[in-house]
PDB file of C-alpha atoms in Angstrom:
ATOM      1  CA  MET A   1      12.588  86.802  18.459  1.00 48.00           C
ATOM      2  CA  PRO A   2      12.481  85.391  14.482  1.00 51.00           C
ATOM      3  CA  ARG A   3      15.651  83.360  13.907  1.00 63.00           C
ATOM      4  CA  GLY A   4      17.799  84.601  16.801  1.00 67.00           C
ATOM      5  CA  GLN A   5      17.776  88.384  15.511  1.00 76.00           C
ATOM      6  CA  VAL A   6      17.353  92.189  17.066  1.00 79.00           C
ATOM      7  CA  PRO A   7      15.214  94.756  15.850  1.00 81.00           C
ATOM      8  CA  VAL A   8      18.282  97.398  17.132  1.00 81.00           C
ATOM      9  CA  THR A   9      21.311  97.444  18.003  1.00 82.00           C
ATOM     10  CA  PRO A  10      21.890  99.838  21.640  1.00 84.00           C
ATOM     11  CA  ASP A  11      24.392 101.885  20.871  1.00 80.00           C
ATOM     12  CA  ASP A  12      25.494 100.837  25.153  1.00 82.00           C
ATOM     13  CA  GLY A  13      29.537 100.525  24.609  1.00 82.00           C
ATOM     14  CA  LEU A  14      28.916  96.419  24.922  1.00 83.00           C
ATOM     15  CA  THR A  15      30.012  94.348  22.418  1.00 86.00           C
ATOM     16  CA  THR A  16      27.688  91.438  21.059  1.00 84.00           C
ATOM     17  CA  LYS A  17      28.929  88.507  23.265  1.00 85.00           C
ATOM     18  CA  ALA A  18      28.972  91.241  26.362  1.00 81.00           C
ATOM     19  CA  ARG A  19      25.231  92.062  25.592  1.00 85.00           C
ATOM     20  CA  ARG A  20      23.813  89.152  24.813  1.00 84.00           C
ATOM     21  CA  ASN A  21      25.454  87.397  28.347  1.00 87.00           C
ATOM     22  CA  ARG A  22      23.396  89.929  30.077  1.00 94.00           C
ATOM     23  CA  PRO A  23      22.180  88.986  33.027  1.00 97.00           C
ATOM     24  CA  LEU A  24      18.111  89.573  33.287  1.00 98.00           C
ATOM     25  CA  LEU A  25      16.022  89.883  35.290  1.00 98.00           C
ATOM     26  CA  VAL A  26      12.661  88.812  34.470  1.00 98.00           C
ATOM     27  CA  VAL A  27       8.369  89.352  35.213  1.00 98.00           C
ATOM     28  CA  HIS A  28       6.048  86.075  34.906  1.00 98.00           C
ATOM     29  CA  THR A  29       2.562  88.476  36.142  1.00 98.00           C
ATOM     30  CA  GLY A  30      -0.739  87.697  35.108  1.00 97.00           C
ATOM     31  CA  GLU A  31      -4.305  86.680  36.109  1.00 93.00           C
ATOM     32  CA  MET A  32      -3.625  83.045  34.566  1.00 94.00           C
ATOM     33  CA  LYS A  33      -1.703  79.454  35.759  1.00 91.00           C
ATOM     34  CA  GLY A  34       1.590  78.885  34.335  1.00 93.00           C
ATOM     35  CA  LYS A  35       3.816  81.736  35.855  1.00 96.00           C
ATOM     36  CA  SER A  36       5.970  79.794  38.397  1.00 94.00           C
ATOM     37  CA  THR A  37       5.840  76.338  35.778  1.00 94.00           C
ATOM     38  CA  ALA A  38       7.750  78.560  33.099  1.00 96.00           C
ATOM     39  CA  ALA A  39      10.144  79.806  35.799  1.00 98.00           C
ATOM     40  CA  PHE A  40      10.574  76.911  37.178  1.00 96.00           C
ATOM     41  CA  GLY A  41      11.419  75.985  32.861  1.00 96.00           C
ATOM     42  CA  MET A  42      14.576  78.195  32.608  1.00 98.00           C
ATOM     43  CA  ALA A  43      15.257  76.898  35.450  1.00 98.00           C
ATOM     44  CA  MET A  44      15.741  73.780  34.548  1.00 97.00           C
ATOM     45  CA  ARG A  45      17.442  75.005  31.234  1.00 98.00           C
ATOM     46  CA  ALA A  46      19.875  76.975  34.145  1.00 98.00           C
ATOM     47  CA  TRP A  47      21.342  73.842  36.082  1.00 98.00           C
ATOM     48  CA  ASN A  48      21.344  72.587  32.664  1.00 98.00           C
ATOM     49  CA  GLN A  49      24.171  74.831  32.212  1.00 98.00           C
ATOM     50  CA  GLY A  50      25.788  74.287  35.114  1.00 98.00           C
ATOM     51  CA  TRP A  51      24.437  77.545  37.403  1.00 98.00           C
ATOM     52  CA  PRO A  52      24.004  77.388  41.145  1.00 98.00           C
ATOM     53  CA  VAL A  53      20.329  77.253  41.575  1.00 98.00           C
ATOM     54  CA  ALA A  54      18.440  78.575  44.389  1.00 98.00           C
ATOM     55  CA  VAL A  55      14.299  79.120  44.005  1.00 96.00           C
ATOM     56  CA  TYR A  56      12.072  81.287  47.043  1.00 95.00           C
ATOM     57  CA  GLN A  57       8.610  80.387  47.367  1.00 91.00           C
ATOM     58  CA  PHE A  58       6.623  82.939  49.805  1.00 88.00           C
ATOM     59  CA  VAL A  59       2.814  82.177  49.352  1.00 72.00           C
ATOM     60  CA  LYS A  60       2.359  78.250  48.550  1.00 58.00           C
ATOM     61  CA  SER A  61       2.404  76.053  52.022  1.00 56.00           C
ATOM     62  CA  ALA A  62       5.322  74.962  53.815  1.00 55.00           C
ATOM     63  CA  LYS A  63       3.935  71.470  53.782  1.00 58.00           C
ATOM     64  CA  TRP A  64       2.932  71.185  49.978  1.00 59.00           C
ATOM     65  CA  LYS A  65       5.247  69.806  48.134  1.00 64.00           C
ATOM     66  CA  VAL A  66       4.220  71.007  45.007  1.00 73.00           C
ATOM     67  CA  GLY A  67       6.215  68.338  41.926  1.00 83.00           C
ATOM     68  CA  GLU A  68       8.794  70.814  41.022  1.00 89.00           C
ATOM     69  CA  GLU A  69       9.867  70.840  43.676  1.00 91.00           C
ATOM     70  CA  ASN A  70      10.747  67.088  44.603  1.00 92.00           C
ATOM     71  CA  ALA A  71      12.278  67.396  40.136  1.00 94.00           C
ATOM     72  CA  LEU A  72      15.013  69.974  40.934  1.00 96.00           C
ATOM     73  CA  THR A  73      15.460  68.961  43.807  1.00 95.00           C
ATOM     74  CA  ALA A  74      16.277  65.247  42.982  1.00 97.00           C
ATOM     75  CA  LEU A  75      18.431  67.383  40.502  1.00 97.00           C
ATOM     76  CA  GLY A  76      20.333  68.954  42.857  1.00 97.00           C
ATOM     77  CA  ARG A  77      20.782  65.668  44.311  1.00 97.00           C
ATOM     78  CA  LEU A  78      21.932  64.554  40.865  1.00 98.00           C
ATOM     79  CA  HIS A  79      24.423  67.377  41.125  1.00 98.00           C
ATOM     80  CA  GLU A  80      25.859  65.774  44.811  1.00 98.00           C
ATOM     81  CA  GLN A  81      26.665  62.773  42.939  1.00 98.00           C
ATOM     82  CA  THR A  82      27.222  63.356  39.563  1.00 98.00           C
ATOM     83  CA  GLY A  83      28.534  66.630  39.151  1.00 98.00           C
ATOM     84  CA  GLU A  84      26.330  66.475  36.197  1.00 98.00           C
ATOM     85  CA  GLY A  85      24.096  70.276  35.897  1.00 98.00           C
ATOM     86  CA  GLY A  86      24.040  72.758  39.201  1.00 98.00           C
ATOM     87  CA  PRO A  87      23.644  73.088  42.891  1.00 98.00           C
ATOM     88  CA  VAL A  88      19.863  73.380  43.457  1.00 98.00           C
ATOM     89  CA  VAL A  89      18.679  74.894  47.216  1.00 97.00           C
ATOM     90  CA  TRP A  90      14.857  75.215  47.589  1.00 94.00           C
ATOM     91  CA  HIS A  91      13.912  77.756  49.768  1.00 92.00           C
ATOM     92  CA  LYS A  92       9.953  78.443  52.288  1.00 85.00           C
ATOM     93  CA  MET A  93      10.478  81.711  52.658  1.00 76.00           C
ATOM     94  CA  GLY A  94       9.474  81.817  56.978  1.00 56.00           C
ATOM     95  CA  SER A  95       5.502  79.752  57.687  1.00 50.00           C
ATOM     96  CA  GLY A  96       4.314  79.575  53.868  1.00 49.00           C
ATOM     97  CA  TRP A  97       1.257  80.742  53.611  1.00 46.00           C
ATOM     98  CA  SER A  98      -1.297  82.239  50.872  1.00 48.00           C
ATOM     99  CA  TRP A  99      -2.190  84.175  48.398  1.00 42.00           C
ATOM    100  CA  SER A 100      -5.727  84.643  50.025  1.00 46.00           C
ATOM    101  CA  ARG A 101      -4.670  85.032  53.260  1.00 50.00           C
ATOM    102  CA  ARG A 102      -6.713  82.653  55.574  1.00 50.00           C
ATOM    103  CA  GLN A 103      -3.773  80.964  58.376  1.00 55.00           C
ATOM    104  CA  GLY A 104      -1.486  82.837  60.462  1.00 56.00           C
ATOM    105  CA  THR A 105      -1.798  87.068  61.204  1.00 60.00           C
ATOM    106  CA  GLU A 106      -1.036  89.990  59.033  1.00 62.00           C
ATOM    107  CA  VAL A 107       2.039  90.324  60.652  1.00 63.00           C
ATOM    108  CA  ASP A 108       2.977  87.234  61.154  1.00 74.00           C
ATOM    109  CA  HIS A 109       3.675  87.202  57.170  1.00 77.00           C
ATOM    110  CA  ALA A 110       4.630  90.635  57.078  1.00 85.00           C
ATOM    111  CA  ALA A 111       7.291  90.082  59.749  1.00 86.00           C
ATOM    112  CA  ASP A 112       8.091  86.696  57.201  1.00 85.00           C
ATOM    113  CA  ALA A 113       8.393  88.225  53.630  1.00 89.00           C
ATOM    114  CA  ALA A 114      10.482  90.918  55.706  1.00 91.00           C
ATOM    115  CA  GLU A 115      13.248  87.353  56.114  1.00 91.00           C
ATOM    116  CA  GLY A 116      12.745  86.320  53.326  1.00 92.00           C
ATOM    117  CA  TRP A 117      13.472  89.701  51.713  1.00 95.00           C
ATOM    118  CA  ALA A 118      16.267  89.860  53.619  1.00 95.00           C
ATOM    119  CA  GLN A 119      17.661  86.634  52.875  1.00 95.00           C
ATOM    120  CA  ILE A 120      17.682  86.531  49.353  1.00 96.00           C
ATOM    121  CA  LYS A 121      19.292  90.505  49.676  1.00 98.00           C
ATOM    122  CA  ARG A 122      22.470  88.697  51.733  1.00 97.00           C
ATOM    123  CA  ASP A 123      22.336  86.139  48.608  1.00 98.00           C
ATOM    124  CA  LEU A 124      22.649  88.999  45.892  1.00 98.00           C
ATOM    125  CA  ALA A 125      25.423  89.836  47.644  1.00 98.00           C
ATOM    126  CA  ALA A 126      27.254  87.270  47.816  1.00 98.00           C
ATOM    127  CA  GLU A 127      26.179  85.493  44.185  1.00 98.00           C
ATOM    128  CA  ALA A 128      25.148  83.256  46.082  1.00 98.00           C
ATOM    129  CA  HIS A 129      23.817  81.686  42.863  1.00 98.00           C
ATOM    130  CA  ARG A 130      23.891  82.339  39.521  1.00 98.00           C
ATOM    131  CA  PHE A 131      19.596  81.971  38.779  1.00 98.00           C
ATOM    132  CA  TYR A 132      16.891  82.760  41.012  1.00 98.00           C
ATOM    133  CA  VAL A 133      13.233  82.405  41.248  1.00 98.00           C
ATOM    134  CA  LEU A 134      11.340  84.833  43.851  1.00 97.00           C
ATOM    135  CA  ASP A 135       8.048  82.496  43.526  1.00 94.00           C
ATOM    136  CA  GLU A 136       5.207  84.639  44.169  1.00 93.00           C
ATOM    137  CA  PHE A 137       7.305  87.480  45.349  1.00 95.00           C
ATOM    138  CA  THR A 138       4.502  89.567  43.991  1.00 96.00           C
ATOM    139  CA  TYR A 139       2.583  89.416  45.943  1.00 93.00           C
ATOM    140  CA  PRO A 140       4.319  89.999  49.660  1.00 93.00           C
ATOM    141  CA  ILE A 141       5.171  94.005  46.476  1.00 95.00           C
ATOM    142  CA  HIS A 142       1.507  94.348  46.251  1.00 94.00           C
ATOM    143  CA  TRP A 143       0.681  94.352  49.649  1.00 91.00           C
ATOM    144  CA  GLY A 144       2.651  95.901  51.212  1.00 93.00           C
ATOM    145  CA  TRP A 145       5.612  93.902  53.493  1.00 92.00           C
ATOM    146  CA  VAL A 146       8.522  94.557  51.457  1.00 95.00           C
ATOM    147  CA  ASP A 147       9.435  98.006  50.171  1.00 97.00           C
ATOM    148  CA  VAL A 148       9.175  97.762  46.364  1.00 98.00           C
ATOM    149  CA  ASP A 149      11.792 100.471  46.058  1.00 98.00           C
ATOM    150  CA  ASP A 150      14.024  98.628  48.795  1.00 98.00           C
ATOM    151  CA  VAL A 151      13.206  95.408  46.523  1.00 98.00           C
ATOM    152  CA  VAL A 152      13.714  97.316  42.244  1.00 98.00           C
ATOM    153  CA  ALA A 153      17.338  99.120  43.845  1.00 98.00           C
ATOM    154  CA  THR A 154      18.876  95.730  44.246  1.00 98.00           C
ATOM    155  CA  LEU A 155      18.001  93.024  41.791  1.00 98.00           C
ATOM    156  CA  LEU A 156      18.868  96.605  39.392  1.00 98.00           C
ATOM    157  CA  ALA A 157      22.435  97.320  41.697  1.00 98.00           C
ATOM    158  CA  ARG A 158      22.803  93.286  41.715  1.00 98.00           C
ATOM    159  CA  PRO A 159      26.602  92.475  41.570  1.00 98.00           C
ATOM    160  CA  GLY A 160      28.127  89.587  38.980  1.00 97.00           C
ATOM    161  CA  THR A 161      26.319  87.961  36.408  1.00 97.00           C
ATOM    162  CA  GLN A 162      22.800  86.930  38.474  1.00 98.00           C
ATOM    163  CA  HIS A 163      19.846  86.071  36.607  1.00 98.00           C
ATOM    164  CA  VAL A 164      16.436  87.352  38.713  1.00 98.00           C
ATOM    165  CA  VAL A 165      13.077  85.734  37.834  1.00 98.00           C
ATOM    166  CA  VAL A 166      10.180  86.720  39.334  1.00 98.00           C
ATOM    167  CA  THR A 167       7.070  85.178  40.119  1.00 97.00           C
ATOM    168  CA  GLY A 168       3.029  86.640  40.721  1.00 95.00           C
ATOM    169  CA  ARG A 169       0.023  88.143  40.038  1.00 96.00           C
ATOM    170  CA  ASN A 170      -0.012  92.312  39.505  1.00 96.00           C
ATOM    171  CA  ALA A 171       2.988  92.620  39.552  1.00 98.00           C
ATOM    172  CA  HIS A 172       3.808  96.556  40.755  1.00 98.00           C
ATOM    173  CA  PRO A 173       4.669  98.782  37.733  1.00 98.00           C
ATOM    174  CA  ALA A 174       8.031 100.241  39.589  1.00 98.00           C
ATOM    175  CA  LEU A 175       8.849  96.660  38.993  1.00 98.00           C
ATOM    176  CA  VAL A 176       7.785  95.905  35.052  1.00 98.00           C
ATOM    177  CA  GLU A 177       9.313  99.006  34.559  1.00 98.00           C
ATOM    178  CA  ALA A 178      12.744  97.648  35.798  1.00 98.00           C
ATOM    179  CA  ALA A 179      12.259  94.502  34.508  1.00 98.00           C
ATOM    180  CA  ASP A 180      14.893  93.354  31.383  1.00 97.00           C
ATOM    181  CA  LEU A 181      11.444  90.440  30.018  1.00 98.00           C
ATOM    182  CA  VAL A 182       8.037  90.984  30.927  1.00 98.00           C
ATOM    183  CA  VAL A 183       5.469  87.841  30.259  1.00 97.00           C
ATOM    184  CA  GLU A 184       1.997  88.512  31.472  1.00 97.00           C
ATOM    185  CA  MET A 185       0.044  85.162  30.974  1.00 96.00           C
ATOM    186  CA  THR A 186      -3.802  85.502  30.422  1.00 95.00           C
ATOM    187  CA  LYS A 187      -6.992  83.492  30.469  1.00 91.00           C
ATOM    188  CA  VAL A 188      -8.167  82.158  26.622  1.00 93.00           C
ATOM    189  CA  LYS A 189     -10.405  79.176  28.065  1.00 93.00           C
ATOM    190  CA  HIS A 190      -9.766  76.651  31.021  1.00 89.00           C
ATOM    191  CA  PRO A 191     -10.811  73.793  31.963  1.00 90.00           C
ATOM    192  CA  MET A 192     -12.354  75.232  35.639  1.00 88.00           C
ATOM    193  CA  ASP A 193     -14.336  76.827  33.439  1.00 89.00           C
ATOM    194  CA  ALA A 194     -16.193  74.268  32.326  1.00 90.00           C
ATOM    195  CA  GLY A 195     -16.338  72.870  36.097  1.00 92.00           C
ATOM    196  CA  GLN A 196     -13.031  70.440  35.780  1.00 92.00           C
ATOM    197  CA  LYS A 197     -11.235  71.121  39.252  1.00 91.00           C
ATOM    198  CA  GLY A 198      -7.563  70.344  38.876  1.00 86.00           C
ATOM    199  CA  GLN A 199      -5.931  67.519  38.747  1.00 88.00           C
ATOM    200  CA  ARG A 200      -2.635  66.155  39.236  1.00 86.00           C
ATOM    201  CA  GLY A 201       0.398  65.802  37.059  1.00 84.00           C
ATOM    202  CA  ILE A 202      -0.803  69.321  35.912  1.00 84.00           C
ATOM    203  CA  GLU A 203      -1.489  71.427  38.363  1.00 81.00           C
ATOM    204  CA  TRP A 204       0.927  69.693  40.638  1.00 78.00           C
TER     205      TRP A 204
END
């Protein structure tokens, strides 16, 4: 918002400080790249505040180490060694599978996704972290492997001051409706349109 000014002041009984610090549910969706990258940037801000950060990565290969994973886990080690920032955990849910759905069976993937969501529910109930990235979590919801009503109800009822960012294409309308902040990434131009493939330091 311009100069940090809000256009309205809701009659919700909260003080300005309480309203400002209300935990957020954020959704990064759309067809264009940058959804996870933006979420990991927010995670770095959370780390800088000393918040415990957790990433639950749903659909990239368990063998694929993305640059953000290396960077955030390095920040986690720095916290362990010096106390700077906050603790970081990075979970690869299940065996690792792609939104192209080429590896394994649908039953395997659905079971992995369900167990991944069950772990998130346990962590939210225990207030295990302050900042959560549910990376590519829109896909198991879109495919029906995780019940969207359960997801929305759990995220809306989460205790404490836990911020949650969900990334991925095809965000369910119910998730969008429940979120406090929704960003839709759209393409204006992309190097692949001119035949240039992804490159080190940009895509990974």
